[in-house]
PDB file of C-alpha atoms in Angstrom:
ATOM      1  CA  MET A  19       0.042   0.045  -0.094  1.00  0.00           C
ATOM      2  CA  ILE A  20       2.791   2.474   1.003  1.00  0.00           C
ATOM      3  CA  ALA A  21       6.239   1.507  -0.128  1.00  0.00           C
ATOM      4  CA  GLY A  22       7.766   4.965   0.011  1.00  0.00           C
ATOM      5  CA  PRO A  23       9.381   6.606   3.182  1.00  0.00           C
ATOM      6  CA  ILE A  24       7.004   8.006   5.906  1.00  0.00           C
ATOM      7  CA  LEU A  25       8.573  11.092   7.254  1.00  0.00           C
ATOM      8  CA  LEU A  26       7.528  12.437  10.629  1.00  0.00           C
ATOM      9  CA  THR A  27       9.038  15.612  11.913  1.00  0.00           C
ATOM     10  CA  GLY A  28       9.190  16.965  15.623  1.00  0.00           C
ATOM     11  CA  ALA A  29       9.238  13.104  16.092  1.00  0.00           C
ATOM     12  CA  GLY A  30      11.412  12.973  19.158  1.00  0.00           C
ATOM     13  CA  GLY A  31       9.005  12.763  21.966  1.00  0.00           C
ATOM     14  CA  ASP A  32       6.100  10.508  23.280  1.00  0.00           C
ATOM     15  CA  ILE A  33       3.656  11.127  20.148  1.00  0.00           C
ATOM     16  CA  GLY A  34       6.543  10.348  17.758  1.00  0.00           C
ATOM     17  CA  VAL A  35       7.227   7.169  19.470  1.00  0.00           C
ATOM     18  CA  SER A  36       3.289   6.198  19.375  1.00  0.00           C
ATOM     19  CA  LEU A  37       3.202   7.197  15.804  1.00  0.00           C
ATOM     20  CA  ALA A  38       6.264   5.087  14.812  1.00  0.00           C
ATOM     21  CA  ARG A  39       4.618   2.109  16.665  1.00  0.00           C
ATOM     22  CA  ILE A  40       1.479   2.418  14.711  1.00  0.00           C
ATOM     23  CA  LEU A  41       3.147   2.987  11.442  1.00  0.00           C
ATOM     24  CA  ARG A  42       5.360  -0.024  11.884  1.00  0.00           C
ATOM     25  CA  GLU A  43       2.245  -2.097  12.327  1.00  0.00           C
ATOM     26  CA  ALA A  44       0.145  -0.482   9.653  1.00  0.00           C
ATOM     27  CA  PHE A  45       2.560  -0.257   6.888  1.00  0.00           C
ATOM     28  CA  PRO A  46       5.508  -2.704   7.424  1.00  0.00           C
ATOM     29  CA  ASP A  47       6.988  -2.187   4.222  1.00  0.00           C
ATOM     30  CA  ALA A  48       7.432   1.497   4.637  1.00  0.00           C
ATOM     31  CA  THR A  49      10.734   3.068   5.751  1.00  0.00           C
ATOM     32  CA  LEU A  50      10.039   5.292   8.626  1.00  0.00           C
ATOM     33  CA  VAL A  51      12.354   8.523   8.707  1.00  0.00           C
ATOM     34  CA  GLY A  52      12.127  10.704  11.825  1.00  0.00           C
ATOM     35  CA  ALA A  53      13.255  14.152  12.460  1.00  0.00           C
ATOM     36  CA  ASP A  54      13.712  16.396  15.324  1.00  0.00           C
ATOM     37  CA  CYS A  55      15.680  19.441  16.366  1.00  0.00           C
ATOM     38  CA  ASN A  56      17.467  17.075  18.991  1.00  0.00           C
ATOM     39  CA  PRO A  57      19.052  14.211  16.947  1.00  0.00           C
ATOM     40  CA  ASN A  58      19.555  12.351  20.039  1.00  0.00           C
ATOM     41  CA  ALA A  59      15.835  12.388  21.252  1.00  0.00           C
ATOM     42  CA  GLU A  60      14.598   9.232  22.997  1.00  0.00           C
ATOM     43  CA  GLY A  61      12.390   8.545  19.946  1.00  0.00           C
ATOM     44  CA  ALA A  62      15.229   8.215  17.635  1.00  0.00           C
ATOM     45  CA  THR A  63      15.544   4.442  18.138  1.00  0.00           C
ATOM     46  CA  PHE A  64      12.047   3.540  16.887  1.00  0.00           C
ATOM     47  CA  PHE A  65      12.876   4.867  13.339  1.00  0.00           C
ATOM     48  CA  ASP A  66      14.809   3.322  10.612  1.00  0.00           C
ATOM     49  CA  ARG A  67      16.457   6.646  10.005  1.00  0.00           C
ATOM     50  CA  PHE A  68      16.706   9.600  12.344  1.00  0.00           C
ATOM     51  CA  VAL A  69      18.055  13.025  11.497  1.00  0.00           C
ATOM     52  CA  ALA A  70      18.542  16.655  12.807  1.00  0.00           C
ATOM     53  CA  LEU A  71      16.184  19.337  11.588  1.00  0.00           C
ATOM     54  CA  PRO A  72      16.233  23.023  12.769  1.00  0.00           C
ATOM     55  CA  ARG A  73      13.817  24.506  15.225  1.00  0.00           C
ATOM     56  CA  ALA A  74      10.655  25.456  13.425  1.00  0.00           C
ATOM     57  CA  ASP A  75      11.601  29.159  14.594  1.00  0.00           C
ATOM     58  CA  SER A  76      14.789  29.043  12.716  1.00  0.00           C
ATOM     59  CA  PRO A  77      15.332  30.983   9.426  1.00  0.00           C
ATOM     60  CA  ASP A  78      16.511  27.697   7.801  1.00  0.00           C
ATOM     61  CA  TYR A  79      13.519  25.539   9.009  1.00  0.00           C
ATOM     62  CA  LEU A  80      11.543  25.526   5.729  1.00  0.00           C
ATOM     63  CA  SER A  81      14.481  25.059   3.162  1.00  0.00           C
ATOM     64  CA  ALA A  82      15.933  22.266   5.369  1.00  0.00           C
ATOM     65  CA  LEU A  83      12.510  20.492   5.435  1.00  0.00           C
ATOM     66  CA  ARG A  84      12.197  21.013   1.767  1.00  0.00           C
ATOM     67  CA  ASN A  85      15.711  19.332   1.189  1.00  0.00           C
ATOM     68  CA  LEU A  86      14.879  16.531   3.770  1.00  0.00           C
ATOM     69  CA  VAL A  87      11.648  15.606   1.915  1.00  0.00           C
ATOM     70  CA  ARG A  88      13.651  15.644  -1.640  1.00  0.00           C
ATOM     71  CA  GLU A  89      16.651  13.812  -0.134  1.00  0.00           C
ATOM     72  CA  SER A  90      14.684  11.005   1.571  1.00  0.00           C
ATOM     73  CA  ALA A  91      12.085  10.613  -1.183  1.00  0.00           C
ATOM     74  CA  ALA A  92       9.554  10.725   1.391  1.00  0.00           C
ATOM     75  CA  GLN A  93       6.159   9.725   0.051  1.00  0.00           C
ATOM     76  CA  VAL A  94       4.221  11.029   3.258  1.00  0.00           C
ATOM     77  CA  LEU A  95       5.138  13.825   5.436  1.00  0.00           C
ATOM     78  CA  ILE A  96       3.635  14.371   9.103  1.00  0.00           C
ATOM     79  CA  PRO A  97       4.481  17.199  11.040  1.00  0.00           C
ATOM     80  CA  LEU A  98       3.763  16.721  14.722  1.00  0.00           C
ATOM     81  CA  ALA A  99       4.859  19.770  16.596  1.00  0.00           C
ATOM     82  CA  GLU A 100       2.660  22.623  16.915  1.00  0.00           C
ATOM     83  CA  ALA A 101       5.499  25.138  16.377  1.00  0.00           C
ATOM     84  CA  GLU A 102       6.039  23.267  13.203  1.00  0.00           C
ATOM     85  CA  LEU A 103       2.427  23.384  11.961  1.00  0.00           C
ATOM     86  CA  ALA A 104       2.323  27.077  13.076  1.00  0.00           C
ATOM     87  CA  ARG A 105       5.406  27.916  10.720  1.00  0.00           C
ATOM     88  CA  LEU A 106       3.965  25.920   7.841  1.00  0.00           C
ATOM     89  CA  LEU A 107       0.703  27.664   8.397  1.00  0.00           C
ATOM     90  CA  GLU A 108       2.369  31.202   8.388  1.00  0.00           C
ATOM     91  CA  ALA A 109       4.352  30.447   5.423  1.00  0.00           C
ATOM     92  CA  GLN A 110       1.046  29.065   3.413  1.00  0.00           C
ATOM     93  CA  ALA A 111       2.644  25.747   3.010  1.00  0.00           C
ATOM     94  CA  ILE A 112      -0.328  23.766   4.338  1.00  0.00           C
ATOM     95  CA  GLY A 113      -1.878  21.705   1.432  1.00  0.00           C
ATOM     96  CA  LEU A 114      -2.206  18.229   0.040  1.00  0.00           C
ATOM     97  CA  TYR A 115       1.561  18.180  -0.801  1.00  0.00           C
ATOM     98  CA  PHE A 116       4.741  19.492   0.451  1.00  0.00           C
ATOM     99  CA  GLU A 117       7.273  19.160  -2.347  1.00  0.00           C
ATOM    100  CA  SER A 118       6.449  15.756  -3.815  1.00  0.00           C
ATOM    101  CA  ALA A 119       5.323  14.320  -0.477  1.00  0.00           C
ATOM    102  CA  VAL A 120       1.682  13.965   0.635  1.00  0.00           C
ATOM    103  CA  MET A 121       1.259  16.219   3.765  1.00  0.00           C
ATOM    104  CA  VAL A 122      -0.742  14.960   6.576  1.00  0.00           C
ATOM    105  CA  THR A 123      -2.284  17.701   8.707  1.00  0.00           C
ATOM    106  CA  ALA A 124      -5.699  19.009   9.550  1.00  0.00           C
ATOM    107  CA  ASN A 125      -7.164  21.739   7.209  1.00  0.00           C
ATOM    108  CA  GLU A 126      -5.949  25.375   7.358  1.00  0.00           C
ATOM    109  CA  ARG A 127      -9.049  26.703   9.508  1.00  0.00           C
ATOM    110  CA  SER A 128      -8.709  23.744  11.987  1.00  0.00           C
ATOM    111  CA  LEU A 129      -5.073  24.742  12.495  1.00  0.00           C
ATOM    112  CA  SER A 130      -5.442  28.380  12.545  1.00  0.00           C
ATOM    113  CA  VAL A 131      -8.430  28.273  15.144  1.00  0.00           C
ATOM    114  CA  GLY A 132      -6.531  25.318  17.177  1.00  0.00           C
ATOM    115  CA  LEU A 133      -3.255  26.877  17.370  1.00  0.00           C
ATOM    116  CA  ASP A 134      -4.413  30.095  18.865  1.00  0.00           C
ATOM    117  CA  LYS A 135      -6.202  29.787  22.065  1.00  0.00           C
ATOM    118  CA  LEU A 136      -7.821  33.054  21.591  1.00  0.00           C
ATOM    119  CA  ALA A 137      -9.128  32.065  17.967  1.00  0.00           C
ATOM    120  CA  THR A 138     -10.358  28.849  19.594  1.00  0.00           C
ATOM    121  CA  ALA A 139     -12.317  30.778  22.178  1.00  0.00           C
ATOM    122  CA  GLN A 140     -13.859  33.096  19.729  1.00  0.00           C
ATOM    123  CA  ALA A 141     -14.771  30.400  17.095  1.00  0.00           C
ATOM    124  CA  LEU A 142     -16.530  28.360  19.628  1.00  0.00           C
ATOM    125  CA  GLN A 143     -18.327  31.331  21.181  1.00  0.00           C
ATOM    126  CA  ALA A 144     -19.436  32.522  17.588  1.00  0.00           C
ATOM    127  CA  ALA A 145     -20.757  28.969  17.024  1.00  0.00           C
ATOM    128  CA  GLY A 146     -22.726  28.734  20.141  1.00  0.00           C
ATOM    129  CA  ILE A 147     -20.514  25.827  21.557  1.00  0.00           C
ATOM    130  CA  PRO A 148     -19.948  26.183  25.276  1.00  0.00           C
ATOM    131  CA  SER A 149     -16.524  26.952  26.280  1.00  0.00           C
ATOM    132  CA  PRO A 150     -15.143  29.084  29.236  1.00  0.00           C
ATOM    133  CA  GLU A 151     -15.045  32.955  29.586  1.00  0.00           C
ATOM    134  CA  SER A 152     -11.863  33.894  28.053  1.00  0.00           C
ATOM    135  CA  GLY A 153      -9.533  37.147  27.626  1.00  0.00           C
ATOM    136  CA  ILE A 154      -6.158  38.303  27.075  1.00  0.00           C
ATOM    137  CA  VAL A 155      -4.179  39.188  29.912  1.00  0.00           C
ATOM    138  CA  GLY A 156      -3.365  43.075  30.144  1.00  0.00           C
ATOM    139  CA  VAL A 157      -6.398  43.738  27.802  1.00  0.00           C
ATOM    140  CA  ASP A 158      -9.623  42.026  29.372  1.00  0.00           C
ATOM    141  CA  GLN A 159     -10.521  41.680  33.066  1.00  0.00           C
ATOM    142  CA  PRO A 160     -12.114  38.490  34.145  1.00  0.00           C
ATOM    143  CA  GLY A 161     -15.358  38.303  36.348  1.00  0.00           C
ATOM    144  CA  ASP A 162     -16.026  37.005  39.569  1.00  0.00           C
ATOM    145  CA  TYR A 163     -14.470  33.636  39.067  1.00  0.00           C
ATOM    146  CA  ASP A 164     -10.981  31.963  39.346  1.00  0.00           C
ATOM    147  CA  VAL A 165      -9.003  31.653  36.279  1.00  0.00           C
ATOM    148  CA  ILE A 166      -6.314  29.563  34.348  1.00  0.00           C
ATOM    149  CA  VAL A 167      -3.546  31.667  32.579  1.00  0.00           C
ATOM    150  CA  LYS A 168      -1.640  29.859  29.899  1.00  0.00           C
ATOM    151  CA  PRO A 169       0.300  31.040  26.698  1.00  0.00           C
ATOM    152  CA  ARG A 170      -1.949  31.873  23.755  1.00  0.00           C
ATOM    153  CA  CYS A 171      -0.033  29.551  21.798  1.00  0.00           C
ATOM    154  CA  GLY A 172       1.749  26.020  22.753  1.00  0.00           C
ATOM    155  CA  GLN A 173       0.668  22.717  23.828  1.00  0.00           C
ATOM    156  CA  GLY A 174       0.250  20.755  27.103  1.00  0.00           C
ATOM    157  CA  SER A 175       0.486  22.175  30.506  1.00  0.00           C
ATOM    158  CA  LYS A 176       3.602  24.493  29.813  1.00  0.00           C
ATOM    159  CA  GLY A 177       3.215  27.770  31.307  1.00  0.00           C
ATOM    160  CA  LEU A 178      -0.088  27.057  32.944  1.00  0.00           C
ATOM    161  CA  LEU A 179      -0.925  29.020  36.085  1.00  0.00           C
ATOM    162  CA  GLN A 180      -4.080  28.473  38.272  1.00  0.00           C
ATOM    163  CA  LEU A 181      -5.316  31.787  40.053  1.00  0.00           C
ATOM    164  CA  ARG A 182      -7.784  32.770  42.542  1.00  0.00           C
ATOM    165  CA  ARG A 183      -9.536  35.817  41.166  1.00  0.00           C
ATOM    166  CA  GLN A 184      -8.340  38.235  43.994  1.00  0.00           C
ATOM    167  CA  ASP A 185      -4.604  37.278  42.869  1.00  0.00           C
ATOM    168  CA  PHE A 186      -5.291  37.905  39.285  1.00  0.00           C
ATOM    169  CA  ASP A 187      -3.913  41.447  38.949  1.00  0.00           C
ATOM    170  CA  THR A 188      -0.986  40.825  41.129  1.00  0.00           C
ATOM    171  CA  GLN A 189       0.242  37.513  39.536  1.00  0.00           C
ATOM    172  CA  THR A 190      -0.074  38.265  35.943  1.00  0.00           C
ATOM    173  CA  LYS A 191       1.911  41.477  35.569  1.00  0.00           C
ATOM    174  CA  ALA A 192       4.654  39.353  33.600  1.00  0.00           C
ATOM    175  CA  ARG A 193       1.895  37.533  31.605  1.00  0.00           C
ATOM    176  CA  SER A 194       0.814  40.329  29.291  1.00  0.00           C
ATOM    177  CA  GLY A 195      -0.623  38.855  26.016  1.00  0.00           C
ATOM    178  CA  ASP A 196      -1.377  35.519  27.512  1.00  0.00           C
ATOM    179  CA  ILE A 197      -4.811  34.216  27.672  1.00  0.00           C
ATOM    180  CA  TRP A 198      -7.049  33.691  30.677  1.00  0.00           C
ATOM    181  CA  GLN A 199     -10.022  31.274  31.028  1.00  0.00           C
ATOM    182  CA  ARG A 200     -12.591  30.611  33.490  1.00  0.00           C
ATOM    183  CA  TRP A 201     -11.325  27.574  35.599  1.00  0.00           C
ATOM    184  CA  LEU A 202     -13.275  24.803  35.237  1.00  0.00           C
ATOM    185  CA  LYS A 203     -12.616  22.932  38.373  1.00  0.00           C
ATOM    186  CA  SER A 204     -14.205  19.666  37.862  1.00  0.00           C
ATOM    187  CA  ARG A 205     -11.059  17.711  37.111  1.00  0.00           C
ATOM    188  CA  GLU A 206     -12.966  14.255  37.935  1.00  0.00           C
ATOM    189  CA  ASN A 207     -14.978  15.078  34.634  1.00  0.00           C
ATOM    190  CA  GLU A 208     -12.269  16.056  32.325  1.00  0.00           C
ATOM    191  CA  PHE A 209     -12.384  14.352  28.830  1.00  0.00           C
ATOM    192  CA  THR A 210     -10.100  14.191  25.845  1.00  0.00           C
ATOM    193  CA  CYS A 211     -11.756  13.391  22.620  1.00  0.00           C
ATOM    194  CA  GLY A 212     -10.188  12.105  19.092  1.00  0.00           C
ATOM    195  CA  LEU A 213     -12.121  13.658  16.302  1.00  0.00           C
ATOM    196  CA  VAL A 214     -11.632  12.923  12.591  1.00  0.00           C
ATOM    197  CA  ARG A 215     -13.619  14.027   9.536  1.00  0.00           C
ATOM    198  CA  PHE A 216     -12.731  13.579   5.936  1.00  0.00           C
ATOM    199  CA  VAL A 217     -14.264  13.846   2.448  1.00  0.00           C
ATOM    200  CA  GLY A 218     -16.068  10.576   2.079  1.00  0.00           C
ATOM    201  CA  MET A 219     -15.999   9.967   5.749  1.00  0.00           C
ATOM    202  CA  PRO A 220     -18.582  10.867   8.375  1.00  0.00           C
ATOM    203  CA  THR A 221     -17.342  12.640  11.550  1.00  0.00           C
ATOM    204  CA  ARG A 222     -15.950   9.908  14.063  1.00  0.00           C
ATOM    205  CA  SER A 223     -14.971  10.693  17.658  1.00  0.00           C
ATOM    206  CA  LEU A 224     -13.923   8.779  20.752  1.00  0.00           C
ATOM    207  CA  SER A 225     -13.753  10.119  24.331  1.00  0.00           C
ATOM    208  CA  PHE A 226     -11.801   9.319  27.304  1.00  0.00           C
ATOM    209  CA  ARG A 227     -12.537  10.503  30.843  1.00  0.00           C
ATOM    210  CA  ARG A 228      -9.057  10.948  31.768  1.00  0.00           C
ATOM    211  CA  ALA A 229      -6.811  11.642  34.880  1.00  0.00           C
ATOM    212  CA  LEU A 230      -3.694  13.507  34.073  1.00  0.00           C
ATOM    213  CA  LYS A 231      -0.080  12.518  35.001  1.00  0.00           C
ATOM    214  CA  GLY A 232       2.877  14.907  34.239  1.00  0.00           C
ATOM    215  CA  GLY A 233       0.860  17.060  31.940  1.00  0.00           C
ATOM    216  CA  LEU A 234      -0.286  13.783  29.857  1.00  0.00           C
ATOM    217  CA  THR A 235      -3.215  11.440  30.008  1.00  0.00           C
ATOM    218  CA  GLY A 236      -1.975   8.847  32.729  1.00  0.00           C
ATOM    219  CA  SER A 237      -5.254   6.919  32.682  1.00  0.00           C
ATOM    220  CA  GLY A 238      -8.669   6.957  31.341  1.00  0.00           C
ATOM    221  CA  GLU A 239     -11.924   5.443  30.521  1.00  0.00           C
ATOM    222  CA  VAL A 240     -13.898   5.066  27.177  1.00  0.00           C
ATOM    223  CA  VAL A 241     -17.128   6.920  27.618  1.00  0.00           C
ATOM    224  CA  HIS A 242     -20.024   7.137  25.290  1.00  0.00           C
ATOM    225  CA  ASP A 243     -22.034  10.324  26.045  1.00  0.00           C
ATOM    226  CA  PRO A 244     -24.389  11.544  23.468  1.00  0.00           C
ATOM    227  CA  ARG A 245     -23.689  15.183  24.705  1.00  0.00           C
ATOM    228  CA  ILE A 246     -20.000  14.798  24.111  1.00  0.00           C
ATOM    229  CA  ASP A 247     -20.499  13.195  20.613  1.00  0.00           C
ATOM    230  CA  ALA A 248     -22.865  16.048  19.708  1.00  0.00           C
ATOM    231  CA  VAL A 249     -20.543  18.916  20.655  1.00  0.00           C
ATOM    232  CA  CYS A 250     -17.658  17.158  18.908  1.00  0.00           C
ATOM    233  CA  LYS A 251     -19.665  16.951  15.702  1.00  0.00           C
ATOM    234  CA  GLU A 252     -20.520  20.736  16.116  1.00  0.00           C
ATOM    235  CA  VAL A 253     -16.745  21.469  16.247  1.00  0.00           C
ATOM    236  CA  ALA A 254     -16.137  19.433  13.070  1.00  0.00           C
ATOM    237  CA  GLU A 255     -18.655  21.250  11.255  1.00  0.00           C
ATOM    238  CA  THR A 256     -17.499  24.738  12.555  1.00  0.00           C
ATOM    239  CA  LEU A 257     -13.965  23.910  11.481  1.00  0.00           C
ATOM    240  CA  ASP A 258     -15.173  22.436   8.254  1.00  0.00           C
ATOM    241  CA  LEU A 259     -12.668  19.855   9.546  1.00  0.00           C
ATOM    242  CA  ASP A 260     -10.664  17.966   7.145  1.00  0.00           C
ATOM    243  CA  GLY A 261      -8.258  15.790   9.029  1.00  0.00           C
ATOM    244  CA  ALA A 262      -7.659  14.621  12.870  1.00  0.00           C
ATOM    245  CA  ILE A 263      -7.582  16.809  15.909  1.00  0.00           C
ATOM    246  CA  ASN A 264      -8.002  16.572  19.537  1.00  0.00           C
ATOM    247  CA  VAL A 265     -10.762  18.204  21.856  1.00  0.00           C
ATOM    248  CA  GLN A 266     -10.173  18.723  25.628  1.00  0.00           C
ATOM    249  CA  LEU A 267     -13.400  19.448  27.579  1.00  0.00           C
ATOM    250  CA  ARG A 268     -14.875  19.480  31.152  1.00  0.00           C
ATOM    251  CA  MET A 269     -18.441  19.121  32.028  1.00  0.00           C
ATOM    252  CA  ASP A 270     -19.758  22.533  33.426  1.00  0.00           C
ATOM    253  CA  GLY A 271     -23.159  22.551  34.757  1.00  0.00           C
ATOM    254  CA  GLY A 272     -24.092  19.417  32.887  1.00  0.00           C
ATOM    255  CA  ASN A 273     -22.780  20.729  29.365  1.00  0.00           C
ATOM    256  CA  PRO A 274     -19.499  19.466  27.782  1.00  0.00           C
ATOM    257  CA  THR A 275     -17.368  22.781  27.958  1.00  0.00           C
ATOM    258  CA  ILE A 276     -14.559  22.922  25.507  1.00  0.00           C
ATOM    259  CA  PHE A 277     -11.295  24.605  26.959  1.00  0.00           C
ATOM    260  CA  GLU A 278      -9.003  23.444  24.190  1.00  0.00           C
ATOM    261  CA  ILE A 279      -8.648  22.088  20.720  1.00  0.00           C
ATOM    262  CA  ASN A 280      -5.358  20.637  19.595  1.00  0.00           C
ATOM    263  CA  PRO A 281      -5.270  20.432  15.809  1.00  0.00           C
ATOM    264  CA  ARG A 282      -2.629  17.702  15.704  1.00  0.00           C
ATOM    265  CA  PHE A 283      -2.157  13.992  16.915  1.00  0.00           C
ATOM    266  CA  SER A 284      -2.099  13.876  20.679  1.00  0.00           C
ATOM    267  CA  SER A 285      -0.518  11.723  23.207  1.00  0.00           C
ATOM    268  CA  THR A 286      -3.568   9.254  23.263  1.00  0.00           C
ATOM    269  CA  VAL A 287      -3.193   8.549  19.733  1.00  0.00           C
ATOM    270  CA  GLY A 288      -1.742   5.060  20.709  1.00  0.00           C
ATOM    271  CA  PHE A 289      -4.559   4.171  22.778  1.00  0.00           C
ATOM    272  CA  ARG A 290      -7.243   5.153  20.290  1.00  0.00           C
ATOM    273  CA  HIS A 291      -5.318   3.013  17.736  1.00  0.00           C
ATOM    274  CA  ARG A 292      -5.368   0.149  19.663  1.00  0.00           C
ATOM    275  CA  LEU A 293      -9.172   0.437  20.321  1.00  0.00           C
ATOM    276  CA  GLY A 294      -9.878   0.639  16.598  1.00  0.00           C
ATOM    277  CA  PHE A 295      -9.908   4.368  16.297  1.00  0.00           C
ATOM    278  CA  GLN A 296      -7.033   4.673  13.902  1.00  0.00           C
ATOM    279  CA  ASP A 297      -6.869   8.323  13.320  1.00  0.00           C
ATOM    280  CA  CYS A 298      -3.229   8.498  11.971  1.00  0.00           C
ATOM    281  CA  VAL A 299      -3.890   5.579   9.597  1.00  0.00           C
ATOM    282  CA  TRP A 300      -7.340   7.167   8.329  1.00  0.00           C
ATOM    283  CA  SER A 301      -5.454  10.407   7.828  1.00  0.00           C
ATOM    284  CA  ILE A 302      -2.999   8.957   5.603  1.00  0.00           C
ATOM    285  CA  VAL A 303      -4.964   6.558   3.507  1.00  0.00           C
ATOM    286  CA  ASN A 304      -7.370   9.407   2.872  1.00  0.00           C
ATOM    287  CA  ARG A 305      -4.736  11.601   1.464  1.00  0.00           C
ATOM    288  CA  LEU A 306      -3.733   8.844  -0.704  1.00  0.00           C
ATOM    289  CA  TRP A 307      -7.553   8.317  -1.866  1.00  0.00           C
ATOM    290  CA  LEU A 308      -7.543   4.825  -0.267  1.00  0.00           C
ATOM    291  CA  ALA A 309     -10.432   3.099   1.526  1.00  0.00           C
ATOM    292  CA  SER A 310     -10.467   3.728   5.230  1.00  0.00           C
ATOM    293  CA  GLY A 311     -12.514   0.778   6.282  1.00  0.00           C
ATOM    294  CA  ASN A 312     -15.217   0.653   8.986  1.00  0.00           C
ATOM    295  CA  TYR A 313     -15.205   1.401  12.499  1.00  0.00           C
ATOM    296  CA  GLU A 314     -16.637  -0.235  15.501  1.00  0.00           C
ATOM    297  CA  PRO A 315     -16.350   1.816  18.657  1.00  0.00           C
ATOM    298  CA  PRO A 316     -14.786   0.251  21.701  1.00  0.00           C
ATOM    299  CA  ALA A 317     -16.969  -0.738  24.801  1.00  0.00           C
ATOM    300  CA  ALA A 318     -17.792   2.084  27.388  1.00  0.00           C
ATOM    301  CA  GLY A 319     -15.968   1.346  30.444  1.00  0.00           C
ATOM    302  CA  THR A 320     -12.801   0.028  28.793  1.00  0.00           C
ATOM    303  CA  LEU A 321      -9.793   1.347  30.821  1.00  0.00           C
ATOM    304  CA  ILE A 322      -6.563   2.662  29.589  1.00  0.00           C
ATOM    305  CA  GLU A 323      -3.243   3.266  31.299  1.00  0.00           C
ATOM    306  CA  ARG A 324       0.097   4.721  30.361  1.00  0.00           C
ATOM    307  CA  GLY A 325       3.061   2.529  31.276  1.00  0.00           C
ATOM    308  CA  GLU A 326       6.112   1.608  29.107  1.00  0.00           C
ATOM    309  CA  ARG A 327       3.346   0.541  26.581  1.00  0.00           C
ATOM    310  CA  GLU A 328      -0.150   1.492  26.198  1.00  0.00           C
ATOM    311  CA  ILE A 329      -2.292  -0.842  28.665  1.00  0.00           C
ATOM    312  CA  ILE A 330      -5.937  -1.634  27.588  1.00  0.00           C
ATOM    313  CA  ARG A 331      -8.226  -3.232  30.118  1.00  0.00           C
ATOM    314  CA  MET A 332     -11.622  -4.251  29.022  1.00  0.00           C
ATOM    315  CA  PRO A 333     -14.835  -4.256  31.065  1.00  0.00           C
ATOM    316  CA  GLU A 334     -15.270  -7.361  33.246  1.00  0.00           C
ATOM    317  CA  ALA A 335     -18.564  -8.170  31.451  1.00  0.00           C
ATOM    318  CA  ILE A 336     -16.732  -8.462  28.001  1.00  0.00           C
ATOM    319  CA  ALA A 337     -13.501  -9.998  29.185  1.00  0.00           C
ATOM    320  CA  MET A 338     -15.246 -13.056  30.798  1.00  0.00           C
TER     321      MET A 338
END
């Protein structure tokens, strides 16, 4: 099906490792080439070849990426890091192809909305999709509620600050330009949702109620909730989604309330793949105009846990 090399960039971390394992299984004849600004990253050993690539903010990044695609004869290119996706978007380089390689990313609107947390809040609000009150530090003042402060762009829990309302003015003097959101405090009701939609494929989503560990999903449970399914479908329609993204939300007053959209493959991609939700494989075969196959959702109550590998525990009623 795919014989030419598959090139993953920003591939040195946990997401790169998960995708390397997935692609090795799905496309055993394909050569896997990884690239990262750190050529000695832990993910390097999972690829047939691993090379250095300048940081996405380097003036040499785009030319180096073009040269790598040509030199490796890559058939498929998958940029993983948000900084890379932002740079490619800025350079108007998002499309069906990058040089001769098929490019696997979400569509431009999904990227432009998801990579900017203020744009995310504004797009959700305009569509009537529940999201926490948000604003810009140094420009907007929150109401009478505690807040989360985080960089306007970036991923994970980096730079995240949880504040009581009375401490906001004194604790955010150095955070001008960052975004604040009303703090959704129901940690036991946090969900991460894989979401895909392509031409010729209806919207599919898979939701985990999760517990965080070190800023990543440490454990979770498959949940089938019509309210979450409906809001994910609304997001796909609002973004005119063509690709695979990740939606993060918490229940707030009984409503699924979205606090972040990650327009890329997420750290739970390995769990989802093992449960039949093959968002990475679907993304590749869709771009190559190949059939993606059917999908049977996993049973509600299936448990996931992050160890050296992804651990899956089926519900007792099914396992017996």
